[in-house]
CSV table of C-alpha atoms and ligand atoms in Angstrom, one decimal:
chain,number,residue,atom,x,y,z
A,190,UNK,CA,18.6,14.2,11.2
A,191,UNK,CA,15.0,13.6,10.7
A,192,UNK,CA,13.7,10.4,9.3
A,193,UNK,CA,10.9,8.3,8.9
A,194,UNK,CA,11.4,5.1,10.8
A,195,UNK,CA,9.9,1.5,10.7
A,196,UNK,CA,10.0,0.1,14.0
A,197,UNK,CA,8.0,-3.1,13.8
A,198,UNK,CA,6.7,-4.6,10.5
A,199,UNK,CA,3.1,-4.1,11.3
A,200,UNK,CA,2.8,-2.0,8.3
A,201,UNK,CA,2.0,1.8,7.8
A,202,UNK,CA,0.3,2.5,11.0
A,203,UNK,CA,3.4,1.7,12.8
A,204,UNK,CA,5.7,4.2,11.0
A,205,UNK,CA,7.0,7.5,12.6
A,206,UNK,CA,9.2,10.4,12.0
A,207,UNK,CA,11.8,10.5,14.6
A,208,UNK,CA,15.7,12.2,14.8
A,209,UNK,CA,18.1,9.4,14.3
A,210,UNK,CA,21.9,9.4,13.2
A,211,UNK,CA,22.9,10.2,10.2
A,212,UNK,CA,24.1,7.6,7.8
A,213,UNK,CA,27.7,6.1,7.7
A,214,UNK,CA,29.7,5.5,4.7
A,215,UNK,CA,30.0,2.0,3.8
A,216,UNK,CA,27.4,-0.2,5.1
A,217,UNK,CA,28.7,-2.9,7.5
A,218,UNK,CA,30.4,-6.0,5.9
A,219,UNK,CA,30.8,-4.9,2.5
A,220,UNK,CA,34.9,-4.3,1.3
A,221,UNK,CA,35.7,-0.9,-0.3
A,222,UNK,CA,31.6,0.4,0.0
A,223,UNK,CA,32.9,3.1,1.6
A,224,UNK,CA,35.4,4.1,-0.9
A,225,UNK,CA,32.4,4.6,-3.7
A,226,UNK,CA,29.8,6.5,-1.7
A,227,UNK,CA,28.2,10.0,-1.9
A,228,UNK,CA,25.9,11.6,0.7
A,229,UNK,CA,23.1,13.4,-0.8
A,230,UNK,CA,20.6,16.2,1.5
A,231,UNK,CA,17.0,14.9,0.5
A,232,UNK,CA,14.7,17.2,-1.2
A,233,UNK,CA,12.4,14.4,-2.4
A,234,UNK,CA,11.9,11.1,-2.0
A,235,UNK,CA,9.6,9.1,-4.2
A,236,UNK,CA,7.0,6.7,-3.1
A,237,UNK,CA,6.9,3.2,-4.5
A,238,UNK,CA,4.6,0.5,-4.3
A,239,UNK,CA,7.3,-2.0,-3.2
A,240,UNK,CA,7.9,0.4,0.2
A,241,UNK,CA,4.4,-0.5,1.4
A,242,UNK,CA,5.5,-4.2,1.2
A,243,UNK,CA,8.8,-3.4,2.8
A,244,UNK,CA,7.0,-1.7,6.1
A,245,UNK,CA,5.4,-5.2,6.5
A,246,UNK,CA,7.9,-7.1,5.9
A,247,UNK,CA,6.5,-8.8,2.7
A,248,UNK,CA,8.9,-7.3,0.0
A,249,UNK,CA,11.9,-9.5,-1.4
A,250,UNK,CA,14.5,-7.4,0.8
A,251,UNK,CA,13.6,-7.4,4.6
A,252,UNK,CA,15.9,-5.1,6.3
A,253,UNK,CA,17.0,-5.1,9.7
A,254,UNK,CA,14.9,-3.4,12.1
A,255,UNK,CA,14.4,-0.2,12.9
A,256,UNK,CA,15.3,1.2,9.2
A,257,UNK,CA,13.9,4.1,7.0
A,258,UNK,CA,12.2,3.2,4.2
A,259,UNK,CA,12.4,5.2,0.6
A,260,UNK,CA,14.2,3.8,-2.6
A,261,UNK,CA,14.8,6.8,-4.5
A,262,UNK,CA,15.8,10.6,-3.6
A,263,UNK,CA,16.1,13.8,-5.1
A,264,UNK,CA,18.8,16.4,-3.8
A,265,UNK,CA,22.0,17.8,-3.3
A,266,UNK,CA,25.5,16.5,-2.5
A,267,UNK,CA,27.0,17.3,0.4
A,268,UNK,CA,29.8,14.7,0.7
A,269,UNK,CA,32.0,12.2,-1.9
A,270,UNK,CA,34.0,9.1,-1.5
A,271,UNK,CA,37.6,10.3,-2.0
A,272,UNK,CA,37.1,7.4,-4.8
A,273,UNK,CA,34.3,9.3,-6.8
A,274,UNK,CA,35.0,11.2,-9.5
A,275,UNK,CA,30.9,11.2,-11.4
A,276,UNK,CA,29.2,13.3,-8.9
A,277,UNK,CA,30.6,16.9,-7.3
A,278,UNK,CA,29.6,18.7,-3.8
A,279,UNK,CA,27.0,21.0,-4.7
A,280,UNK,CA,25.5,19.2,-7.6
A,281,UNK,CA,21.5,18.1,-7.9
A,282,UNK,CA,21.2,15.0,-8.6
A,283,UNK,CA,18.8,11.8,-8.4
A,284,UNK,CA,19.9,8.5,-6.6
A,285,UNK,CA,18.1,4.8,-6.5
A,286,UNK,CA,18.5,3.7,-2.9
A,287,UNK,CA,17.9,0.1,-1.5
A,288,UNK,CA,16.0,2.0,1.6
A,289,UNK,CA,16.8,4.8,3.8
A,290,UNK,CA,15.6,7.6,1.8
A,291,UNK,CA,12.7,9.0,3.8
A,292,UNK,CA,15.2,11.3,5.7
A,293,UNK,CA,17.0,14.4,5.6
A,294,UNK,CA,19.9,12.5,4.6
A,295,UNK,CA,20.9,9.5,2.7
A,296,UNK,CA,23.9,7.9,1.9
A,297,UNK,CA,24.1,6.2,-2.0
A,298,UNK,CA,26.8,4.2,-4.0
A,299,UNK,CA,27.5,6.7,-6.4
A,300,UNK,CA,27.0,3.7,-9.7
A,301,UNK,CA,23.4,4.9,-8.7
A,302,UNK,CA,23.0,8.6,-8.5
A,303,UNK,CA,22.7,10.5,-11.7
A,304,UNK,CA,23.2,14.7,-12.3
A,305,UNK,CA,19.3,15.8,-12.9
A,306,UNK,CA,18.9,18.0,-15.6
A,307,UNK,CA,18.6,22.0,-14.5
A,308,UNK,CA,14.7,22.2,-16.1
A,309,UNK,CA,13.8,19.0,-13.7
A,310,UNK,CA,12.4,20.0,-10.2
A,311,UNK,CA,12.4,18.0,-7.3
A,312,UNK,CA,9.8,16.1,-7.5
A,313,UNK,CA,10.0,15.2,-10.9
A,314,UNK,CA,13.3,14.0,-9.8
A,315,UNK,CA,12.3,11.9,-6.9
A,316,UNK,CA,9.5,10.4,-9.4
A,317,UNK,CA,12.1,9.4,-12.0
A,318,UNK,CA,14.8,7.2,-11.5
A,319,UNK,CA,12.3,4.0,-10.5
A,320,UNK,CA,9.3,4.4,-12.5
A,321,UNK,CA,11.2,5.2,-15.8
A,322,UNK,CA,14.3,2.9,-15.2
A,323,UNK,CA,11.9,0.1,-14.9
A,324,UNK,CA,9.9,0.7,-17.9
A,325,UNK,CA,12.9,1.6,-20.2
A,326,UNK,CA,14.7,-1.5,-19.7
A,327,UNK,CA,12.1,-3.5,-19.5
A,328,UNK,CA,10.1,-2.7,-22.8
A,329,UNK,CA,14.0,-1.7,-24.7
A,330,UNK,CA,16.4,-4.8,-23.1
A,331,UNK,CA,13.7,-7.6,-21.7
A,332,UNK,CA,10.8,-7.3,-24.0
A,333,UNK,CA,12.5,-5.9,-27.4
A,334,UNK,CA,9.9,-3.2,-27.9
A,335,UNK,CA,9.8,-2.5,-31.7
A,336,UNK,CA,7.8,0.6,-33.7
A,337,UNK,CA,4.9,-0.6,-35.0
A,338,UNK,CA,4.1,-3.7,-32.5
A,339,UNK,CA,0.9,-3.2,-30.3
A,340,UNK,CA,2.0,-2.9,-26.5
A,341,UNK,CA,-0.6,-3.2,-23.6
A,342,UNK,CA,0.3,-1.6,-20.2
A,343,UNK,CA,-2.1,-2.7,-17.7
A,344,UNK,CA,-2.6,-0.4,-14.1
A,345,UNK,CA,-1.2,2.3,-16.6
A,346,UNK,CA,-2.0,5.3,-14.9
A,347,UNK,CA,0.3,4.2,-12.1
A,348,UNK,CA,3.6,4.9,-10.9
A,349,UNK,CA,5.4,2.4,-13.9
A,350,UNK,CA,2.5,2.2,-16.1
A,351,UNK,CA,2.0,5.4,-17.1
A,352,UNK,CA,6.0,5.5,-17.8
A,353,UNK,CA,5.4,2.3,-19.9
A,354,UNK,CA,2.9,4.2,-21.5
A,355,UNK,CA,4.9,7.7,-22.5
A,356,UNK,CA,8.0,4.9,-23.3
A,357,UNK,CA,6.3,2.4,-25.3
A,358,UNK,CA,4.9,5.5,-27.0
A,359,UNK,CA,8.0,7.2,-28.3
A,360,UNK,CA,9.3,3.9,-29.1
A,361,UNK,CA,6.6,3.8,-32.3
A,362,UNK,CA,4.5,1.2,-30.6
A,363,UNK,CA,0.8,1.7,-30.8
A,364,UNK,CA,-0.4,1.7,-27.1
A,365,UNK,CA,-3.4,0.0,-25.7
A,366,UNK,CA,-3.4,1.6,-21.8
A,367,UNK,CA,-5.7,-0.4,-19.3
A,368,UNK,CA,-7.1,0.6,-16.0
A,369,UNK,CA,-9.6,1.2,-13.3
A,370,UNK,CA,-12.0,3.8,-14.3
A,371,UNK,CA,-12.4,6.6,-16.6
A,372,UNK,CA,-10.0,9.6,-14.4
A,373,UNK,CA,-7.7,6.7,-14.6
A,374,UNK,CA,-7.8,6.6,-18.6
A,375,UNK,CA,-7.5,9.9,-19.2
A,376,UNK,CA,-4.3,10.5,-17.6
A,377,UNK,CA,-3.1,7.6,-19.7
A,378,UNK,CA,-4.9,9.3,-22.9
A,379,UNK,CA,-2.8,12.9,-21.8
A,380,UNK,CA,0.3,10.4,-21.7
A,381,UNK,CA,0.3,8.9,-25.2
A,382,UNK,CA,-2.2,6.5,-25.4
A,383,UNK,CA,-3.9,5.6,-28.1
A,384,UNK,CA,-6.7,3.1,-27.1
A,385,UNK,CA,-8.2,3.0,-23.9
A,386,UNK,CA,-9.7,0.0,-21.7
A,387,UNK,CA,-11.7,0.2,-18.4
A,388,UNK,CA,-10.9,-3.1,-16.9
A,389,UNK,CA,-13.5,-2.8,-14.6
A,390,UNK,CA,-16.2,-2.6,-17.2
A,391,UNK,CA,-15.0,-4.4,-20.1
A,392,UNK,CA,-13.5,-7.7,-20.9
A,393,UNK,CA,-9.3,-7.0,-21.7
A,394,UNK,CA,-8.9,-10.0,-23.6
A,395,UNK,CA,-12.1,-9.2,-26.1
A,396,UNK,CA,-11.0,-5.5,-26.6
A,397,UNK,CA,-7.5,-6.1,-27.0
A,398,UNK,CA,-8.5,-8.5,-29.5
A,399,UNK,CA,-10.6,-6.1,-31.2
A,400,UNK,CA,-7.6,-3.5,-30.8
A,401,UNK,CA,-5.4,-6.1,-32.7
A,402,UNK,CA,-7.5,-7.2,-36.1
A,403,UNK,CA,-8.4,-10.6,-33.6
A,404,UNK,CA,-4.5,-11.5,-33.8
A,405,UNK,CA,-3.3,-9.9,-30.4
A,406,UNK,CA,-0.8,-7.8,-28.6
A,407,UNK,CA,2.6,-8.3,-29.3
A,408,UNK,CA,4.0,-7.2,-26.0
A,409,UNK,CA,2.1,-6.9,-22.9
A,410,UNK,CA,3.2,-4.6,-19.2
A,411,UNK,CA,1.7,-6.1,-16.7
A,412,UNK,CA,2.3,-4.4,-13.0
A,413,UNK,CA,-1.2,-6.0,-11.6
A,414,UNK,CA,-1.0,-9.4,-12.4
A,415,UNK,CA,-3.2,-12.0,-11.0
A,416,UNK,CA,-6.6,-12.6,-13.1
A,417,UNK,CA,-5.6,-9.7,-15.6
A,418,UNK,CA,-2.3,-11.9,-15.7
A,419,UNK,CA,-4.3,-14.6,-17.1
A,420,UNK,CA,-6.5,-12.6,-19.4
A,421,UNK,CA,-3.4,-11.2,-21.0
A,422,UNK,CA,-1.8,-14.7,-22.0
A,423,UNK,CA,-4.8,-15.1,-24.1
A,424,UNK,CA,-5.0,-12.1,-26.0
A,425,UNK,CA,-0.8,-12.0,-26.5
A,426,UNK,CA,-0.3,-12.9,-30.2
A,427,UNK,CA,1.6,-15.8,-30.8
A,428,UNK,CA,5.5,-15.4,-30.7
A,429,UNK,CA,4.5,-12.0,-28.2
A,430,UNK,CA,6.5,-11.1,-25.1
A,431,UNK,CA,4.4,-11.1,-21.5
A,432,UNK,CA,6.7,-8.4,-19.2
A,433,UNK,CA,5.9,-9.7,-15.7
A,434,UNK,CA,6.4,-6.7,-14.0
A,435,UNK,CA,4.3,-6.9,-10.6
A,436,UNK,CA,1.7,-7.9,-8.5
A,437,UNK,CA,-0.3,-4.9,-7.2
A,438,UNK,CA,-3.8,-6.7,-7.3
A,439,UNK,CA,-2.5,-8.6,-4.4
A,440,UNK,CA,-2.6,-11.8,-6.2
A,441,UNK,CA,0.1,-14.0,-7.9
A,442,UNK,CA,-0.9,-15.8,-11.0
A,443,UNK,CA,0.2,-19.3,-11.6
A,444,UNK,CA,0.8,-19.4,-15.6
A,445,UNK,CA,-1.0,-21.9,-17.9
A,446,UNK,CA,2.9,-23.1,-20.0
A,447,UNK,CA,0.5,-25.1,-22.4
A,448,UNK,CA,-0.7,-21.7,-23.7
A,449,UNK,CA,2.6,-20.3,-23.3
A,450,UNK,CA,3.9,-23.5,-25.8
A,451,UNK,CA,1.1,-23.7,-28.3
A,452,UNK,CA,1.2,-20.1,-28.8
A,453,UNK,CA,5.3,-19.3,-28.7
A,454,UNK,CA,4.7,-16.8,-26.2
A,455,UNK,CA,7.6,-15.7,-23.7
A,456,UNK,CA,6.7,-14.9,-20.4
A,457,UNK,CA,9.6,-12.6,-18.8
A,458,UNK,CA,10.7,-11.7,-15.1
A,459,UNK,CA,12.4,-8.8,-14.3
A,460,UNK,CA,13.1,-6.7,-11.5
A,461,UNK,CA,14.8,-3.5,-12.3
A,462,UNK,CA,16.9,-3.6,-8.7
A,463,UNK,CA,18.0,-7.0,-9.5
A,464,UNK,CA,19.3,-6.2,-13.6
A,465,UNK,CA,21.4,-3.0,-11.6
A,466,UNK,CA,23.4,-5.8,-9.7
A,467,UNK,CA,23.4,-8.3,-12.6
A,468,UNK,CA,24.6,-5.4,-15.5
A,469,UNK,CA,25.1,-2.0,-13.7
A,470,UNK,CA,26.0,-0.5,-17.2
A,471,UNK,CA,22.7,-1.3,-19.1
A,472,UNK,CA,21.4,0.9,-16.3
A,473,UNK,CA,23.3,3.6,-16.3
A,474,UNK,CA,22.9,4.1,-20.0
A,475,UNK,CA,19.4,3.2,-20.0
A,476,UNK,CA,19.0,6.2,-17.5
A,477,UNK,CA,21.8,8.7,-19.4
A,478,UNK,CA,19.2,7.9,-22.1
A,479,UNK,CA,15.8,8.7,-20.3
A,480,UNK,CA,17.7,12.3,-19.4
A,481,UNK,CA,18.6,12.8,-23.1
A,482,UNK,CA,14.7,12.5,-24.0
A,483,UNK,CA,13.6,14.3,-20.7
A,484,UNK,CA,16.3,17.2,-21.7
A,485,UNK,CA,14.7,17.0,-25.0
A,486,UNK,CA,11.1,17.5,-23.6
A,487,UNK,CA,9.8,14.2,-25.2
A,488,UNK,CA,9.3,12.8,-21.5
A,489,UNK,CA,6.8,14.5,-18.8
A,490,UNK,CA,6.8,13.1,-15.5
A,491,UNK,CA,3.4,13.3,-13.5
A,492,UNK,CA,3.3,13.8,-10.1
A,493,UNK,CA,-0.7,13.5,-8.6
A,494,UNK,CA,0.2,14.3,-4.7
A,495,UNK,CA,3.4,15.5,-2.9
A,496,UNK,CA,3.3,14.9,1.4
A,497,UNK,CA,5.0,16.3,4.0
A,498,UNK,CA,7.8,13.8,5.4
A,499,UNK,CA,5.9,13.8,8.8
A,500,UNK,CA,2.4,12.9,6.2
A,501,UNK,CA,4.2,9.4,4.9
A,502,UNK,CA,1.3,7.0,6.9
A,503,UNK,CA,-1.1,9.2,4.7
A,504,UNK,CA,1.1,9.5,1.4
A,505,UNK,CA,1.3,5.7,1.4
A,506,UNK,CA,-2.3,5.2,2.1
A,507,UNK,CA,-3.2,7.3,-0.9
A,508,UNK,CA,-1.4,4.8,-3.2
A,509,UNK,CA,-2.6,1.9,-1.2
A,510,UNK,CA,-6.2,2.7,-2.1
A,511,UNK,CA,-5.2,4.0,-5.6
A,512,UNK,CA,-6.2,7.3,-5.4
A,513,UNK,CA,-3.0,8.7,-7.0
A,514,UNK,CA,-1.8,8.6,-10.7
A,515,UNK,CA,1.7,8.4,-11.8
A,516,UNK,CA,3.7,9.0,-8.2
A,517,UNK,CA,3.4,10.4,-4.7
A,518,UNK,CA,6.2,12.2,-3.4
A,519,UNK,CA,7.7,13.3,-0.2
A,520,UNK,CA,8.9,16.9,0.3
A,521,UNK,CA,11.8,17.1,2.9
B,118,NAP,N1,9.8,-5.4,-11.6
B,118,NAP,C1,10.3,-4.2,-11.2
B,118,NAP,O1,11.5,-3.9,-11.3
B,118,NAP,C2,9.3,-3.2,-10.6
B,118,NAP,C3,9.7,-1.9,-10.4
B,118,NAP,C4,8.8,-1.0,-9.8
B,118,NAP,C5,7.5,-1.5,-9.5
B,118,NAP,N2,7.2,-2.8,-9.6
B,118,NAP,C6,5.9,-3.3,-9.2
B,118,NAP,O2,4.9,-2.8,-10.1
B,118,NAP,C7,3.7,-2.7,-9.3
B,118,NAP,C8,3.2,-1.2,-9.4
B,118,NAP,O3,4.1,-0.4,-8.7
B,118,NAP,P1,3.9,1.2,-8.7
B,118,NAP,O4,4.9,1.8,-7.8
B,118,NAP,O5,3.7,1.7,-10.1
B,118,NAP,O6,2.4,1.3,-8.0
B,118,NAP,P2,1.2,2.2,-8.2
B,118,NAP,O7,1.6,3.6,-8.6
B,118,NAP,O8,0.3,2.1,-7.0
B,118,NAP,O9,0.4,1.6,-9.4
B,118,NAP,C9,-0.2,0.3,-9.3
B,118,NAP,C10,-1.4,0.3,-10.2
B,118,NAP,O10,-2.0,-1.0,-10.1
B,118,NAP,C11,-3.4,-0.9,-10.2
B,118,NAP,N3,-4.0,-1.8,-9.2
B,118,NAP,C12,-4.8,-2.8,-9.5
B,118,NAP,N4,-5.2,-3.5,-8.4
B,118,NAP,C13,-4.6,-2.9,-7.4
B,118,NAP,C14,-4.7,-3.1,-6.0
B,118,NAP,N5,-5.4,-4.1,-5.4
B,118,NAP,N6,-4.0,-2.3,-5.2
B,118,NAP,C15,-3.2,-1.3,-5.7
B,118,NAP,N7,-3.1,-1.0,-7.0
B,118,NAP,C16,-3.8,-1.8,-7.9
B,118,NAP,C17,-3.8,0.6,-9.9
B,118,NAP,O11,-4.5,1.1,-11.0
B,118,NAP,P3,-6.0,1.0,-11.2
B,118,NAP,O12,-6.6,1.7,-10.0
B,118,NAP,O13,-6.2,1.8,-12.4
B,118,NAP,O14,-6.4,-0.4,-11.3
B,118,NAP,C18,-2.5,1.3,-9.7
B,118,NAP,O15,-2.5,2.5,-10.5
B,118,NAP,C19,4.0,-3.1,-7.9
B,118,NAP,O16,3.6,-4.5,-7.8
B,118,NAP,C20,5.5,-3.0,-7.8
B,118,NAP,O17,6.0,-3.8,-6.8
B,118,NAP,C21,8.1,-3.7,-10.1
């Protein structure tokens, strides 16, 4: 099959698209894998931030080298498990991968593939699991979202924020969306968002503060981190949640705790990929859930730019210099 391959970690330039073998069941080492996999024929793959880290070998997970990047597909089944009963040959579904789904092919556990809805395309597919799952069960199970509380989603025109944004949104919360520029905004604005800030013009913690009676946010998204990190503590209200959700400015913030004390405020990590091994059942139904509202047309997934599988050095380029809004995807 064809697949994108990462040869070296010297980062994107070093990627290419290659034949390789197609994926076993079972991966090496692990009793009774094999017993719970599907294989799925890739459609689409979405992009995420975290595989431009991977490719250099700066993410939390390093694989083994050479590997194909990709943590979540769109496609078809082709093969089951004798031990899988959720998922049928033939069906179109979605599936969260740790890596490998830049290919024709992938193989998935099949705790993380999910039947897609027959009004979803593919790339709405590929967009999905990642970019909601992380937002739904981090503003519903981590940050206690409740209708009515003010939520800020910083870099929330991007592939999570804007997803914290639609979420946070039909939750009841009034949203305060923050970004880099006025295109940026907009998409946000089209996505739910009620107040706008340009955090390259104006000050975050002085609007949100203005946004909030003086009193502040009561939860904040935060996928950028770094100096909007430490902006944010001080315009979250006292007894407000702080979701720490990424670092996509490049820089990782060290966090005042005298602020966090005087003011009650709790600061939460969470990786989505990490709550899947700790409590695969919050995940699942967080995900049955974000199909019931997509079935029921209350979500809208937004995908800027789709790429060729042999374009990925330029597909991941476009989201390393922020050009894109919502995701990038691959078409296979
Ligand atoms: N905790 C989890 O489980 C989880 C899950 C998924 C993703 N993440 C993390 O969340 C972050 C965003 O991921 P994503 O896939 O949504 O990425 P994305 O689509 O590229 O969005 C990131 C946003 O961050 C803003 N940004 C600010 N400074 C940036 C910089 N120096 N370089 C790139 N973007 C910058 C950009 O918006 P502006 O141009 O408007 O500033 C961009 O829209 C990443 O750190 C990723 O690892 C965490």
């Amino acid at each position: 099959m064809r697949a994108v391959v990462c040869e070296t970690f010297d980062g994107l330039q070093s990627l290419t698209v290659r034949e390789v073998d197609k994926p076993a069941f079972g991966p090496p080492g692990v009793p009774g894998a094999a017993a719970r996999d599907v294989r799925i024929r890739v459609h689409a793959a979405g992009i995420n931030f975290a595989d431009t880290l991977i490719v250099q070998g700066k993410y939390q997970l390093k694989p083994a080298l050479p590997f194909s990047p990709g943590m979540e597909v769109a496609g078809e089944v082709t093969e089951v498990a004798d031990g899988v009963t959720s998922v049928q040959v033939g069906q179109r579904v979605m599936a969260n991968v740790l890596f490998g789904g830049y290919a024709e092919e992938v193989v998935a556990p099949a705790n993380c593939v999910y039947a897609i809805p027959d009004s979803m395309d593919w790339a709405s597919a590929a967009a999905f699991p990642i970019a909601y799952g992380t937002s739904h069960v981090g503003l519903v199970e981590r940050a206690n979202l409740q209708a009515g509380e003010f939520l800020v989603v910083h870099g929330a025109a991007g592939g999570v924020g804007l997803t914290a944004v639609e979420i946070g949104k039909y939750l009841g919360a009034t949203v305060i969306a923050s970004a880099g520029g006025p295109e940026k905004l907009e998409i946000a604005r089209q996505h739910g968002a009620d107040h706008l800030i340009d955090y390259t013009k104006e000050n975050v913690r002085d609007r949100v503060k203005e946004l909030t009676g003086g009193l502040g946010a009561h939860v904040i998204y935060d996928p950028v981190g770094g100096d909007l990190f430490n902006d944010s503590v001080r315009c979250t209200r006292p007894g407000g949640r702080m979701l720490i959700i990424g670092f996509a400015g490049g820089k990782v913030q060290e966090i005042p705790a005298n602020l966090l004390l005087v003011k009650n405020i709790t600061a939460i990590g969470y990786t989505f990929e990490g709550l899947r091994t700790l409590f695969p059942d919050m995940i699942r139904r967080s995900m049955e859930e974000l199909l019931s509202w997509y079935a029921s047309g209350d979500l809208k997934p937004h995908v800027s730019h789709t790429f060729a599988l042999e374009d990925v050095q330029e597909a991941l380029t476009t989201l390393v210099e922020r050009r894109s809004t919502g995701k990038i995807v691959l078409t296979v």
